[in-house]
């Protein structure tokens, strides 16, 4: 056994014995907070209170999505290559039709999880529905591709339901657009 493997094994044992999942995730959240204050807060603050609030809201939202879908990341890095990569399930609604697990709940939670993304994105970028669909799809695809690296499984159903959630968020944004623009205008002053 080479030195790297031995070190990796010690890290994995220490990690399992001494760190709970929440502690591991806390390290990631701390890293996200440092990134926010180091790279984004000052820039968004200069752009105005409205930009600071909406961009910070999106940043916090994305942090929560990462918490529920990928974390812990930092403490998992040493073990990423020590397990078998689980290929993404490419059968749409397979678990639902097979009666496995609580699939209806998972489908609804995946839709709900991406509604804020579809709602906030057009406020930040001032783009149309197709832009929102594309970025929701890409955000979800990134999560689904990365999940197997952190001993989770990617699923085509999640990709589709997340994208539907982004579309619903955009629809909600569109319905309330005049009110949202008025609120943003008030914060901008």
PDB file of C-alpha atoms in Angstrom:
ATOM      1  CA  UNK A   1       0.000   0.000   0.000  1.00  0.00           C
ATOM      2  CA  UNK A   2       1.471   3.363  -0.990  1.00  0.00           C
ATOM      3  CA  UNK A   3       1.688   6.387   1.266  1.00  0.00           C
ATOM      4  CA  UNK A   4      -1.240   8.171  -0.436  1.00  0.00           C
ATOM      5  CA  UNK A   5      -3.581   5.211   0.110  1.00  0.00           C
ATOM      6  CA  UNK A   6      -2.573   4.944   3.763  1.00  0.00           C
ATOM      7  CA  UNK A   7      -3.123   8.665   4.328  1.00  0.00           C
ATOM      8  CA  UNK A   8      -6.468   8.519   2.540  1.00  0.00           C
ATOM      9  CA  UNK A   9      -7.548   5.560   4.680  1.00  0.00           C
ATOM     10  CA  UNK A  10      -6.604   7.393   7.895  1.00  0.00           C
ATOM     11  CA  UNK A  11      -8.543  10.459   6.748  1.00  0.00           C
ATOM     12  CA  UNK A  12     -11.593   8.348   5.931  1.00  0.00           C
ATOM     13  CA  UNK A  13     -11.464   6.561   9.308  1.00  0.00           C
ATOM     14  CA  UNK A  14     -11.030   9.865  11.192  1.00  0.00           C
ATOM     15  CA  UNK A  15     -13.859  11.369   9.184  1.00  0.00           C
ATOM     16  CA  UNK A  16     -16.255   8.520  10.008  1.00  0.00           C
ATOM     17  CA  UNK A  17     -15.347   8.381  13.691  1.00  0.00           C
ATOM     18  CA  UNK A  18     -15.134  12.054  14.596  1.00  0.00           C
ATOM     19  CA  UNK A  19     -17.308  14.012  12.204  1.00  0.00           C
ATOM     20  CA  UNK A  20     -21.080  13.917  11.864  1.00  0.00           C
ATOM     21  CA  UNK A  21     -22.699  14.794   8.534  1.00  0.00           C
ATOM     22  CA  UNK A  22     -23.726  18.203   9.870  1.00  0.00           C
ATOM     23  CA  UNK A  23     -20.158  18.952  10.977  1.00  0.00           C
ATOM     24  CA  UNK A  24     -18.860  17.971   7.554  1.00  0.00           C
ATOM     25  CA  UNK A  25     -21.452  20.186   5.882  1.00  0.00           C
ATOM     26  CA  UNK A  26     -20.604  23.048   8.235  1.00  0.00           C
ATOM     27  CA  UNK A  27     -17.095  23.092   6.747  1.00  0.00           C
ATOM     28  CA  UNK A  28     -18.613  23.477   3.263  1.00  0.00           C
ATOM     29  CA  UNK A  29     -21.009  26.187   4.432  1.00  0.00           C
ATOM     30  CA  UNK A  30     -18.114  28.048   6.054  1.00  0.00           C
ATOM     31  CA  UNK A  31     -16.218  27.852   2.749  1.00  0.00           C
ATOM     32  CA  UNK A  32     -19.281  29.211   0.918  1.00  0.00           C
ATOM     33  CA  UNK A  33     -19.525  32.078   3.433  1.00  0.00           C
ATOM     34  CA  UNK A  34     -15.851  32.948   2.912  1.00  0.00           C
ATOM     35  CA  UNK A  35     -16.328  32.879  -0.874  1.00  0.00           C
ATOM     36  CA  UNK A  36     -19.410  35.105  -0.547  1.00  0.00           C
ATOM     37  CA  UNK A  37     -17.684  37.775   1.531  1.00  0.00           C
ATOM     38  CA  UNK A  38     -14.386  37.588  -0.359  1.00  0.00           C
ATOM     39  CA  UNK A  39     -15.708  37.686  -3.929  1.00  0.00           C
ATOM     40  CA  UNK A  40     -19.372  38.726  -4.079  1.00  0.00           C
ATOM     41  CA  UNK A  41     -20.562  40.857  -1.162  1.00  0.00           C
ATOM     42  CA  UNK A  42     -18.493  43.951  -1.958  1.00  0.00           C
ATOM     43  CA  UNK A  43     -19.298  43.862  -5.670  1.00  0.00           C
ATOM     44  CA  UNK A  44     -23.021  43.392  -5.120  1.00  0.00           C
ATOM     45  CA  UNK A  45     -23.105  46.084  -2.409  1.00  0.00           C
ATOM     46  CA  UNK A  46     -21.572  48.616  -4.812  1.00  0.00           C
ATOM     47  CA  UNK A  47     -24.255  47.738  -7.392  1.00  0.00           C
ATOM     48  CA  UNK A  48     -26.973  48.842  -4.971  1.00  0.00           C
ATOM     49  CA  UNK A  49     -29.145  47.512  -2.189  1.00  0.00           C
ATOM     50  CA  UNK A  50     -31.560  45.841  -4.619  1.00  0.00           C
ATOM     51  CA  UNK A  51     -28.768  43.883  -6.354  1.00  0.00           C
ATOM     52  CA  UNK A  52     -27.223  42.950  -3.009  1.00  0.00           C
ATOM     53  CA  UNK A  53     -30.511  41.571  -1.668  1.00  0.00           C
ATOM     54  CA  UNK A  54     -31.544  39.587  -4.751  1.00  0.00           C
ATOM     55  CA  UNK A  55     -28.054  38.205  -5.500  1.00  0.00           C
ATOM     56  CA  UNK A  56     -27.499  37.291  -1.854  1.00  0.00           C
ATOM     57  CA  UNK A  57     -30.893  35.573  -1.797  1.00  0.00           C
ATOM     58  CA  UNK A  58     -29.886  33.524  -4.860  1.00  0.00           C
ATOM     59  CA  UNK A  59     -26.497  32.702  -3.290  1.00  0.00           C
ATOM     60  CA  UNK A  60     -28.130  31.506  -0.068  1.00  0.00           C
ATOM     61  CA  UNK A  61     -30.692  29.514  -2.052  1.00  0.00           C
ATOM     62  CA  UNK A  62     -27.960  27.800  -4.129  1.00  0.00           C
ATOM     63  CA  UNK A  63     -26.046  27.064  -0.907  1.00  0.00           C
ATOM     64  CA  UNK A  64     -29.110  25.286   0.484  1.00  0.00           C
ATOM     65  CA  UNK A  65     -29.559  23.304  -2.745  1.00  0.00           C
ATOM     66  CA  UNK A  66     -25.917  22.230  -2.524  1.00  0.00           C
ATOM     67  CA  UNK A  67     -26.434  21.305   1.129  1.00  0.00           C
ATOM     68  CA  UNK A  68     -29.323  18.986   0.290  1.00  0.00           C
ATOM     69  CA  UNK A  69     -27.903  17.533  -2.932  1.00  0.00           C
ATOM     70  CA  UNK A  70     -24.100  17.359  -2.733  1.00  0.00           C
ATOM     71  CA  UNK A  71     -22.688  18.167   0.688  1.00  0.00           C
ATOM     72  CA  UNK A  72     -20.403  17.305   2.332  1.00  0.00           C
ATOM     73  CA  UNK A  73     -17.929  18.106  -0.432  1.00  0.00           C
ATOM     74  CA  UNK A  74     -14.630  19.300   1.084  1.00  0.00           C
ATOM     75  CA  UNK A  75     -14.141  16.412   3.523  1.00  0.00           C
ATOM     76  CA  UNK A  76     -15.255  13.942   0.830  1.00  0.00           C
ATOM     77  CA  UNK A  77     -12.572  14.961  -1.669  1.00  0.00           C
ATOM     78  CA  UNK A  78      -9.976  12.403  -0.451  1.00  0.00           C
ATOM     79  CA  UNK A  79     -12.439   9.547  -0.942  1.00  0.00           C
ATOM     80  CA  UNK A  80     -13.943  10.618  -4.286  1.00  0.00           C
ATOM     81  CA  UNK A  81     -11.840   8.181  -6.277  1.00  0.00           C
ATOM     82  CA  UNK A  82     -12.011   5.336  -3.750  1.00  0.00           C
ATOM     83  CA  UNK A  83     -15.497   4.152  -4.659  1.00  0.00           C
ATOM     84  CA  UNK A  84     -17.290   2.996  -7.760  1.00  0.00           C
ATOM     85  CA  UNK A  85     -18.949   5.761  -9.786  1.00  0.00           C
ATOM     86  CA  UNK A  86     -22.658   5.002  -9.979  1.00  0.00           C
ATOM     87  CA  UNK A  87     -23.963   5.622 -13.477  1.00  0.00           C
ATOM     88  CA  UNK A  88     -26.934   7.976 -13.745  1.00  0.00           C
ATOM     89  CA  UNK A  89     -30.299   6.222 -13.970  1.00  0.00           C
ATOM     90  CA  UNK A  90     -31.547   7.052 -17.476  1.00  0.00           C
ATOM     91  CA  UNK A  91     -35.030   5.496 -17.159  1.00  0.00           C
ATOM     92  CA  UNK A  92     -37.570   8.259 -16.607  1.00  0.00           C
ATOM     93  CA  UNK A  93     -39.836   7.573 -13.608  1.00  0.00           C
ATOM     94  CA  UNK A  94     -38.387   4.062 -13.162  1.00  0.00           C
ATOM     95  CA  UNK A  95     -38.711   4.142  -9.363  1.00  0.00           C
ATOM     96  CA  UNK A  96     -42.289   5.399  -9.629  1.00  0.00           C
ATOM     97  CA  UNK A  97     -43.399   2.631 -11.990  1.00  0.00           C
ATOM     98  CA  UNK A  98     -41.496  -0.006 -10.001  1.00  0.00           C
ATOM     99  CA  UNK A  99     -43.128   1.189  -6.766  1.00  0.00           C
ATOM    100  CA  UNK A 100     -39.777   1.817  -5.055  1.00  0.00           C
ATOM    101  CA  UNK A 101     -39.515   4.300  -2.240  1.00  0.00           C
ATOM    102  CA  UNK A 102     -41.522   7.446  -1.744  1.00  0.00           C
ATOM    103  CA  UNK A 103     -41.248   8.559  -5.367  1.00  0.00           C
ATOM    104  CA  UNK A 104     -44.231  10.923  -5.473  1.00  0.00           C
ATOM    105  CA  UNK A 105     -42.774  12.843  -2.527  1.00  0.00           C
ATOM    106  CA  UNK A 106     -39.329  12.916  -4.163  1.00  0.00           C
ATOM    107  CA  UNK A 107     -40.812  14.170  -7.442  1.00  0.00           C
ATOM    108  CA  UNK A 108     -42.708  16.951  -5.651  1.00  0.00           C
ATOM    109  CA  UNK A 109     -39.659  17.928  -3.582  1.00  0.00           C
ATOM    110  CA  UNK A 110     -37.487  18.082  -6.720  1.00  0.00           C
ATOM    111  CA  UNK A 111     -40.029  20.347  -8.407  1.00  0.00           C
ATOM    112  CA  UNK A 112     -40.342  22.567  -5.316  1.00  0.00           C
ATOM    113  CA  UNK A 113     -36.546  22.718  -4.891  1.00  0.00           C
ATOM    114  CA  UNK A 114     -36.057  24.471  -8.247  1.00  0.00           C
ATOM    115  CA  UNK A 115     -39.023  26.874  -8.122  1.00  0.00           C
ATOM    116  CA  UNK A 116     -36.917  29.567  -6.373  1.00  0.00           C
ATOM    117  CA  UNK A 117     -34.221  29.229  -9.056  1.00  0.00           C
ATOM    118  CA  UNK A 118     -36.769  29.800 -11.831  1.00  0.00           C
ATOM    119  CA  UNK A 119     -38.240  32.704  -9.875  1.00  0.00           C
ATOM    120  CA  UNK A 120     -34.978  34.475  -8.984  1.00  0.00           C
ATOM    121  CA  UNK A 121     -33.048  33.969 -12.238  1.00  0.00           C
ATOM    122  CA  UNK A 122     -35.170  36.321 -14.401  1.00  0.00           C
ATOM    123  CA  UNK A 123     -34.985  38.970 -11.681  1.00  0.00           C
ATOM    124  CA  UNK A 124     -31.183  38.794 -11.753  1.00  0.00           C
ATOM    125  CA  UNK A 125     -30.613  38.315 -15.481  1.00  0.00           C
ATOM    126  CA  UNK A 126     -33.745  39.923 -17.055  1.00  0.00           C
ATOM    127  CA  UNK A 127     -34.082  37.103 -19.586  1.00  0.00           C
ATOM    128  CA  UNK A 128     -36.890  35.024 -21.073  1.00  0.00           C
ATOM    129  CA  UNK A 129     -38.347  31.600 -20.295  1.00  0.00           C
ATOM    130  CA  UNK A 130     -35.949  29.728 -22.616  1.00  0.00           C
ATOM    131  CA  UNK A 131     -32.941  31.198 -20.806  1.00  0.00           C
ATOM    132  CA  UNK A 132     -34.472  30.106 -17.506  1.00  0.00           C
ATOM    133  CA  UNK A 133     -35.166  26.585 -18.810  1.00  0.00           C
ATOM    134  CA  UNK A 134     -31.603  26.254 -20.114  1.00  0.00           C
ATOM    135  CA  UNK A 135     -29.956  27.415 -16.869  1.00  0.00           C
ATOM    136  CA  UNK A 136     -32.279  25.373 -14.662  1.00  0.00           C
ATOM    137  CA  UNK A 137     -31.489  22.312 -16.781  1.00  0.00           C
ATOM    138  CA  UNK A 138     -27.724  22.986 -16.633  1.00  0.00           C
ATOM    139  CA  UNK A 139     -27.780  23.610 -12.863  1.00  0.00           C
ATOM    140  CA  UNK A 140     -29.692  20.381 -12.321  1.00  0.00           C
ATOM    141  CA  UNK A 141     -27.470  18.455 -14.751  1.00  0.00           C
ATOM    142  CA  UNK A 142     -24.387  19.622 -12.862  1.00  0.00           C
ATOM    143  CA  UNK A 143     -25.863  18.348  -9.604  1.00  0.00           C
ATOM    144  CA  UNK A 144     -26.886  15.005 -11.118  1.00  0.00           C
ATOM    145  CA  UNK A 145     -23.445  14.464 -12.681  1.00  0.00           C
ATOM    146  CA  UNK A 146     -21.620  15.332  -9.440  1.00  0.00           C
ATOM    147  CA  UNK A 147     -23.822  13.359  -7.036  1.00  0.00           C
ATOM    148  CA  UNK A 148     -22.234   9.950  -7.758  1.00  0.00           C
ATOM    149  CA  UNK A 149     -18.825  11.382  -6.824  1.00  0.00           C
ATOM    150  CA  UNK A 150     -20.196  11.937  -3.322  1.00  0.00           C
ATOM    151  CA  UNK A 151     -21.768   8.483  -2.992  1.00  0.00           C
ATOM    152  CA  UNK A 152     -25.185   9.591  -4.155  1.00  0.00           C
ATOM    153  CA  UNK A 153     -27.046   8.673  -7.295  1.00  0.00           C
ATOM    154  CA  UNK A 154     -27.992  10.801 -10.270  1.00  0.00           C
ATOM    155  CA  UNK A 155     -31.361  10.289 -11.908  1.00  0.00           C
ATOM    156  CA  UNK A 156     -32.951  11.474 -15.148  1.00  0.00           C
ATOM    157  CA  UNK A 157     -36.265  11.888 -13.302  1.00  0.00           C
ATOM    158  CA  UNK A 158     -34.610  14.419 -10.988  1.00  0.00           C
ATOM    159  CA  UNK A 159     -33.279  16.310 -14.001  1.00  0.00           C
ATOM    160  CA  UNK A 160     -36.734  16.506 -15.595  1.00  0.00           C
ATOM    161  CA  UNK A 161     -38.593  17.377 -12.381  1.00  0.00           C
ATOM    162  CA  UNK A 162     -36.012  20.006 -11.417  1.00  0.00           C
ATOM    163  CA  UNK A 163     -36.424  21.624 -14.833  1.00  0.00           C
ATOM    164  CA  UNK A 164     -40.210  21.605 -14.396  1.00  0.00           C
ATOM    165  CA  UNK A 165     -39.672  23.346 -11.051  1.00  0.00           C
ATOM    166  CA  UNK A 166     -37.595  26.044 -12.749  1.00  0.00           C
ATOM    167  CA  UNK A 167     -40.356  26.558 -15.323  1.00  0.00           C
ATOM    168  CA  UNK A 168     -42.961  26.886 -12.562  1.00  0.00           C
ATOM    169  CA  UNK A 169     -40.743  29.420 -10.797  1.00  0.00           C
ATOM    170  CA  UNK A 170     -40.559  31.455 -13.993  1.00  0.00           C
ATOM    171  CA  UNK A 171     -44.359  31.293 -14.343  1.00  0.00           C
ATOM    172  CA  UNK A 172     -44.750  32.599 -10.772  1.00  0.00           C
ATOM    173  CA  UNK A 173     -42.253  35.371 -11.570  1.00  0.00           C
ATOM    174  CA  UNK A 174     -44.195  36.268 -14.740  1.00  0.00           C
ATOM    175  CA  UNK A 175     -47.498  36.432 -12.858  1.00  0.00           C
ATOM    176  CA  UNK A 176     -46.073  38.798 -10.240  1.00  0.00           C
ATOM    177  CA  UNK A 177     -43.606  40.677 -12.453  1.00  0.00           C
ATOM    178  CA  UNK A 178     -45.215  44.155 -12.053  1.00  0.00           C
ATOM    179  CA  UNK A 179     -45.264  43.803  -8.268  1.00  0.00           C
ATOM    180  CA  UNK A 180     -41.694  42.459  -8.188  1.00  0.00           C
ATOM    181  CA  UNK A 181     -40.433  45.315 -10.368  1.00  0.00           C
ATOM    182  CA  UNK A 182     -42.156  47.848  -8.109  1.00  0.00           C
ATOM    183  CA  UNK A 183     -40.547  46.326  -4.994  1.00  0.00           C
ATOM    184  CA  UNK A 184     -37.124  46.315  -6.673  1.00  0.00           C
ATOM    185  CA  UNK A 185     -37.632  49.949  -7.718  1.00  0.00           C
ATOM    186  CA  UNK A 186     -38.394  50.912  -4.108  1.00  0.00           C
ATOM    187  CA  UNK A 187     -35.228  49.165  -2.874  1.00  0.00           C
ATOM    188  CA  UNK A 188     -33.163  50.798  -5.614  1.00  0.00           C
ATOM    189  CA  UNK A 189     -33.978  54.302  -4.406  1.00  0.00           C
TER     190      UNK A 189
END
